[in-house]
Every structure is written in C-alpha cells, then in structure tokens.
Amino acid sequence: MPARSREAGFTLIEVLVALAIIAVAMSAAVRVAGLMTQSNGLLRDRSIALVAAQGRMAELRLEGRLPTGMKAVECDQGRLLLRCEQVIATAEKGRLLKVGIQVFDRSQDAPPLARLETSLSRTDSPSP
C-alpha cells in the first residue's frame, strides 16, 4: 500500500483568514468611497455658495447705494437653501467701503460655506 501523500490545497483556517483580510480591505474601500462622495457634495455646495456671494455682490453694486451695517437676505440657489449675510463698513477714513459677504446653509447651523470680501471706493458706489 503506497504511503499517503499530503494533498496540495488550502486548509479551512487559511481560507477563513484570507476571507477576513479581503473583508477588511473591502470595508475600507467602501468607507473611502463614501467619504469621497460626501466631500464631493460639500465641494459642490461651496461652489454654489460662492456663486451666490458673487451674485449678491453684483446686486449691491447695481443698487448704487451701499448703506453701512449688517443685513441678512435669503439667496437660495436651486434646491440649496442659503442665507447671505452682508457687512458694509467704512475704511480708510471714510474714503473706502469694506464689503463682506458670508453665505450660510439655512438648513443647518454650520460655518459659512463661502466668504467674499472687497473694498470699494466711494466713487465706485455712487450715492442716490
């Protein structure tokens, strides 16, 4: 009777260890994909908020008068509910106006999505 040779192949333990390693790697890949999707959405929202801030700045310039102080207005962009907060203050001994706009998501209490600041001379913003 010939001696029994050990058969080539994997043991059950080796297969289970390999499956465990693959499961950990797959869960890490799914987590990374989820984080990438989430950051992509935030980047999109920030880009849209910047467009809203630029639009609000253009509206202020077209109005022709820039009253100093703080004012908050809704500046929704499509399905994104936004609030634009503008602050206008005098600078350089009254020769310049400092205009700052911050855009917030109205649906949540979070830091601003976008900020836009500029200085305008009084001649850039004619009085009525």
Coordinates of C-alpha atoms in Angstrom, one line a residue:
M1 CA 0.0 0.0 0.0
P2 CA 1.6 3.3 -1.1
A3 CA 2.2 6.0 1.5
R4 CA -0.5 8.6 1.6
S5 CA 0.9 11.9 0.3
R6 CA -0.3 15.1 1.7
E7 CA -2.7 16.7 -0.7
A8 CA -2.0 20.1 -2.0
G9 CA -4.5 22.8 -1.2
F10 CA -5.6 25.3 1.4
T11 CA -6.9 24.4 4.9
L12 CA -10.1 25.8 6.2
I13 CA -8.2 28.1 8.5
E14 CA -6.2 29.6 5.6
V15 CA -9.3 30.2 3.6
L16 CA -11.1 32.0 6.6
V17 CA -8.0 34.2 7.2
A18 CA -7.9 35.2 3.6
L19 CA -11.6 36.0 3.6
A20 CA -11.2 38.1 6.7
I21 CA -8.4 40.1 5.1
I22 CA -10.5 40.6 2.0
A23 CA -13.5 41.7 4.1
V24 CA -11.3 44.3 6.0
A25 CA -9.9 45.7 2.7
M26 CA -13.4 45.9 1.1
S27 CA -14.9 47.7 4.1
A28 CA -12.0 50.2 4.0
A29 CA -12.6 50.7 0.2
V30 CA -16.4 51.3 0.8
R31 CA -15.6 53.8 3.6
V32 CA -13.2 55.8 1.3
A33 CA -15.8 55.8 -1.5
G34 CA -18.4 57.2 0.9
L35 CA -16.1 59.9 2.2
M36 CA -15.2 60.9 -1.4
T37 CA -18.9 61.2 -2.3
Q38 CA -19.6 63.3 0.8
S39 CA -16.7 65.6 0.2
N40 CA -17.8 65.9 -3.5
G41 CA -21.2 67.1 -2.3
L42 CA -19.7 69.6 0.1
L43 CA -17.4 71.0 -2.7
R44 CA -20.4 71.4 -4.9
D45 CA -22.3 73.2 -2.2
R46 CA -19.3 75.5 -1.6
S47 CA -19.0 76.3 -5.3
I48 CA -22.7 77.2 -5.5
A49 CA -22.4 79.3 -2.3
L50 CA -19.6 81.3 -3.9
V51 CA -21.8 81.9 -6.9
A52 CA -24.5 83.2 -4.6
A53 CA -22.0 85.5 -2.9
Q54 CA -20.8 86.9 -6.2
G55 CA -24.4 87.4 -7.3
R56 CA -25.1 89.3 -4.0
M57 CA -22.0 91.5 -4.5
A58 CA -23.2 92.3 -8.1
E59 CA -26.6 93.2 -6.8
L60 CA -25.1 95.6 -4.2
R61 CA -23.0 97.3 -6.9
L62 CA -26.0 97.6 -9.2
E63 CA -28.2 99.1 -6.4
G64 CA -25.9 102.1 -6.4
R65 CA -26.0 102.7 -2.7
L66 CA -24.2 100.8 0.0
P67 CA -25.6 101.5 3.5
T68 CA -23.2 100.6 6.2
G69 CA -24.3 97.9 8.7
M70 CA -25.2 94.3 8.6
K71 CA -28.0 92.7 6.7
A72 CA -29.1 89.1 6.1
V73 CA -31.0 88.1 3.0
E74 CA -32.1 84.7 1.6
C75 CA -30.1 83.9 -1.5
D76 CA -31.3 80.4 -2.4
Q77 CA -29.7 78.6 -5.4
G78 CA -32.0 75.9 -6.7
R79 CA -32.6 73.3 -4.1
L80 CA -29.8 74.7 -1.8
L81 CA -31.4 77.0 0.8
L82 CA -28.8 79.7 1.5
R83 CA -28.6 82.9 3.6
C84 CA -26.3 85.7 2.6
E85 CA -25.0 88.0 5.4
Q86 CA -23.5 91.2 4.2
V87 CA -21.5 93.6 6.3
I88 CA -20.6 97.1 4.9
A89 CA -18.3 99.3 6.9
T90 CA -16.2 102.4 6.2
A91 CA -12.5 102.2 6.0
E92 CA -9.5 104.5 5.2
K93 CA -11.0 107.5 7.0
G94 CA -14.3 107.1 5.1
R95 CA -12.8 107.0 1.6
L96 CA -13.4 103.3 1.2
L97 CA -16.2 100.9 1.9
K98 CA -15.3 97.4 3.1
V99 CA -17.9 94.9 1.8
G100 CA -18.0 91.4 3.2
I101 CA -20.5 88.7 2.3
Q102 CA -20.8 85.3 4.0
V103 CA -23.1 82.5 2.8
F104 CA -24.6 80.0 5.2
D105 CA -26.7 76.9 4.6
R106 CA -30.1 77.7 6.1
S107 CA -31.0 74.1 6.7
Q108 CA -28.2 73.6 9.3
D109 CA -26.2 75.5 11.8
A110 CA -22.7 75.3 10.4
P111 CA -19.8 77.5 9.5
P112 CA -20.1 79.6 6.3
L113 CA -19.9 77.8 3.0
A114 CA -18.3 80.8 1.3
R115 CA -16.9 84.2 2.1
L116 CA -16.3 87.1 -0.2
E117 CA -14.7 90.4 0.7
T118 CA -13.8 93.5 -1.3
S119 CA -13.1 97.2 -0.8
L120 CA -14.8 99.8 -2.9
S121 CA -14.0 103.5 -3.2
R122 CA -16.9 105.8 -2.6
T123 CA -16.8 106.7 -6.3
D124 CA -17.4 103.0 -7.2
S125 CA -20.6 103.2 -5.2
P126 CA -22.4 106.4 -6.2
S127 CA -25.0 107.8 -3.7
P128 CA -28.5 108.4 -4.9

